[in-house]
Amino acid sequence: DWSSDVCSSDLRNAAIVLGNIGDSSSQGVLLRALSFDPDALVREAAGRSLARAFGEDVETQRALEEASSAEQDARVQRELRAARELCD
């Protein structure tokens, strides 16, 4: 797995950059990170980036709602809920 050679802060930073880019391919990568990345720091950054760059998108709003409901880390769950609220 390539991500085992990359530290979580690098992946977190990549999620922030993707949110700043804000194109459709960035959205797909961030949605996958939000749902599937094993690192809480990366999921949190992906959620914030999605809300900032794609908050008006219904798919993004739904993904943030689902991710915050499924999230096991209480801090990340709070951050994802706050990110979802930014979309309104």
PDB file of C-alpha atoms in Angstrom:
ATOM      1  CA  ASP A   1       0.000   0.000   0.000  1.00  0.00           C
ATOM      2  CA  TRP A   2       1.543   3.294  -1.114  1.00  0.00           C
ATOM      3  CA  SER A   3       0.007   5.250   1.756  1.00  0.00           C
ATOM      4  CA  SER A   4       2.051   3.312   4.313  1.00  0.00           C
ATOM      5  CA  ASP A   5       5.122   5.239   3.094  1.00  0.00           C
ATOM      6  CA  VAL A   6       3.403   8.598   3.469  1.00  0.00           C
ATOM      7  CA  CYS A   7       2.789  10.134   6.875  1.00  0.00           C
ATOM      8  CA  SER A   8      -0.701  11.244   7.828  1.00  0.00           C
ATOM      9  CA  SER A   9       0.267  14.917   7.936  1.00  0.00           C
ATOM     10  CA  ASP A  10       1.306  14.688   4.264  1.00  0.00           C
ATOM     11  CA  LEU A  11      -2.043  13.143   3.358  1.00  0.00           C
ATOM     12  CA  ARG A  12      -3.834  15.755   5.437  1.00  0.00           C
ATOM     13  CA  ASN A  13      -1.963  18.494   3.592  1.00  0.00           C
ATOM     14  CA  ALA A  14      -2.823  16.869   0.265  1.00  0.00           C
ATOM     15  CA  ALA A  15      -6.521  16.925   1.218  1.00  0.00           C
ATOM     16  CA  ILE A  16      -6.260  20.642   1.964  1.00  0.00           C
ATOM     17  CA  VAL A  17      -4.549  21.306  -1.376  1.00  0.00           C
ATOM     18  CA  LEU A  18      -7.202  19.311  -3.233  1.00  0.00           C
ATOM     19  CA  GLY A  19      -9.878  21.432  -1.591  1.00  0.00           C
ATOM     20  CA  ASN A  20      -8.047  24.553  -2.731  1.00  0.00           C
ATOM     21  CA  ILE A  21      -7.892  23.228  -6.295  1.00  0.00           C
ATOM     22  CA  GLY A  22     -11.620  22.564  -6.218  1.00  0.00           C
ATOM     23  CA  ASP A  23     -12.106  20.670  -9.483  1.00  0.00           C
ATOM     24  CA  SER A  24     -14.278  17.597 -10.034  1.00  0.00           C
ATOM     25  CA  SER A  25     -11.394  15.123  -9.818  1.00  0.00           C
ATOM     26  CA  SER A  26     -10.399  16.652  -6.479  1.00  0.00           C
ATOM     27  CA  GLN A  27     -13.931  16.179  -5.242  1.00  0.00           C
ATOM     28  CA  GLY A  28     -13.845  12.462  -6.029  1.00  0.00           C
ATOM     29  CA  VAL A  29     -10.542  11.947  -4.238  1.00  0.00           C
ATOM     30  CA  LEU A  30     -11.773  13.859  -1.191  1.00  0.00           C
ATOM     31  CA  LEU A  31     -15.030  11.898  -1.082  1.00  0.00           C
ATOM     32  CA  ARG A  32     -13.059   8.636  -1.077  1.00  0.00           C
ATOM     33  CA  ALA A  33     -10.728   9.916   1.649  1.00  0.00           C
ATOM     34  CA  LEU A  34     -13.695  11.031   3.737  1.00  0.00           C
ATOM     35  CA  SER A  35     -15.260   7.588   3.581  1.00  0.00           C
ATOM     36  CA  PHE A  36     -12.325   5.209   3.442  1.00  0.00           C
ATOM     37  CA  ASP A  37      -9.088   6.674   4.772  1.00  0.00           C
ATOM     38  CA  PRO A  38      -7.999   4.863   7.937  1.00  0.00           C
ATOM     39  CA  ASP A  39      -6.494   8.029   9.438  1.00  0.00           C
ATOM     40  CA  ALA A  40      -8.853  10.312  11.365  1.00  0.00           C
ATOM     41  CA  LEU A  41      -6.717  13.366  10.584  1.00  0.00           C
ATOM     42  CA  VAL A  42      -7.110  12.751   6.855  1.00  0.00           C
ATOM     43  CA  ARG A  43     -10.878  12.153   7.096  1.00  0.00           C
ATOM     44  CA  GLU A  44     -11.272  15.400   9.019  1.00  0.00           C
ATOM     45  CA  ALA A  45      -9.244  17.412   6.486  1.00  0.00           C
ATOM     46  CA  ALA A  46     -11.146  15.827   3.608  1.00  0.00           C
ATOM     47  CA  GLY A  47     -14.456  16.804   5.209  1.00  0.00           C
ATOM     48  CA  ARG A  48     -13.417  20.395   5.770  1.00  0.00           C
ATOM     49  CA  SER A  49     -12.022  20.677   2.247  1.00  0.00           C
ATOM     50  CA  LEU A  50     -15.195  19.225   0.758  1.00  0.00           C
ATOM     51  CA  ALA A  51     -17.380  21.665   2.667  1.00  0.00           C
ATOM     52  CA  ARG A  52     -15.247  24.627   1.638  1.00  0.00           C
ATOM     53  CA  ALA A  53     -14.874  23.751  -2.044  1.00  0.00           C
ATOM     54  CA  PHE A  54     -18.043  21.766  -2.798  1.00  0.00           C
ATOM     55  CA  GLY A  55     -20.476  22.689  -0.036  1.00  0.00           C
ATOM     56  CA  GLU A  56     -23.294  23.551  -2.427  1.00  0.00           C
ATOM     57  CA  ASP A  57     -23.144  20.080  -3.999  1.00  0.00           C
ATOM     58  CA  VAL A  58     -25.870  17.691  -2.797  1.00  0.00           C
ATOM     59  CA  GLU A  59     -23.569  14.645  -3.059  1.00  0.00           C
ATOM     60  CA  THR A  60     -21.020  16.380  -0.820  1.00  0.00           C
ATOM     61  CA  GLN A  61     -23.673  17.312   1.724  1.00  0.00           C
ATOM     62  CA  ARG A  62     -24.976  13.736   1.800  1.00  0.00           C
ATOM     63  CA  ALA A  63     -21.446  12.316   2.132  1.00  0.00           C
ATOM     64  CA  LEU A  64     -20.681  14.626   5.065  1.00  0.00           C
ATOM     65  CA  GLU A  65     -23.906  13.620   6.808  1.00  0.00           C
ATOM     66  CA  GLU A  66     -23.201   9.915   6.305  1.00  0.00           C
ATOM     67  CA  ALA A  67     -19.568  10.230   7.348  1.00  0.00           C
ATOM     68  CA  SER A  68     -20.397  12.142  10.511  1.00  0.00           C
ATOM     69  CA  SER A  69     -22.987   9.514  11.468  1.00  0.00           C
ATOM     70  CA  ALA A  70     -20.576   6.636  10.862  1.00  0.00           C
ATOM     71  CA  GLU A  71     -17.464   8.278  12.355  1.00  0.00           C
ATOM     72  CA  GLN A  72     -16.090   6.543  15.455  1.00  0.00           C
ATOM     73  CA  ASP A  73     -13.686   9.309  16.500  1.00  0.00           C
ATOM     74  CA  ALA A  74     -15.694  11.860  18.509  1.00  0.00           C
ATOM     75  CA  ARG A  75     -13.460  14.808  17.574  1.00  0.00           C
ATOM     76  CA  VAL A  76     -13.667  14.029  13.868  1.00  0.00           C
ATOM     77  CA  GLN A  77     -17.409  13.481  14.150  1.00  0.00           C
ATOM     78  CA  ARG A  78     -17.800  16.997  15.614  1.00  0.00           C
ATOM     79  CA  GLU A  79     -15.623  18.478  12.872  1.00  0.00           C
ATOM     80  CA  LEU A  80     -17.571  16.703  10.139  1.00  0.00           C
ATOM     81  CA  ARG A  81     -20.860  17.950  11.575  1.00  0.00           C
ATOM     82  CA  ALA A  82     -19.462  21.483  11.683  1.00  0.00           C
ATOM     83  CA  ALA A  83     -18.278  21.098   8.079  1.00  0.00           C
ATOM     84  CA  ARG A  84     -21.739  19.975   7.045  1.00  0.00           C
ATOM     85  CA  GLU A  85     -23.270  23.031   8.724  1.00  0.00           C
ATOM     86  CA  LEU A  86     -21.007  25.254   6.607  1.00  0.00           C
ATOM     87  CA  CYS A  87     -22.771  23.887   3.537  1.00  0.00           C
ATOM     88  CA  ASP A  88     -26.121  25.395   4.519  1.00  0.00           C
TER      89      ASP A  88
END
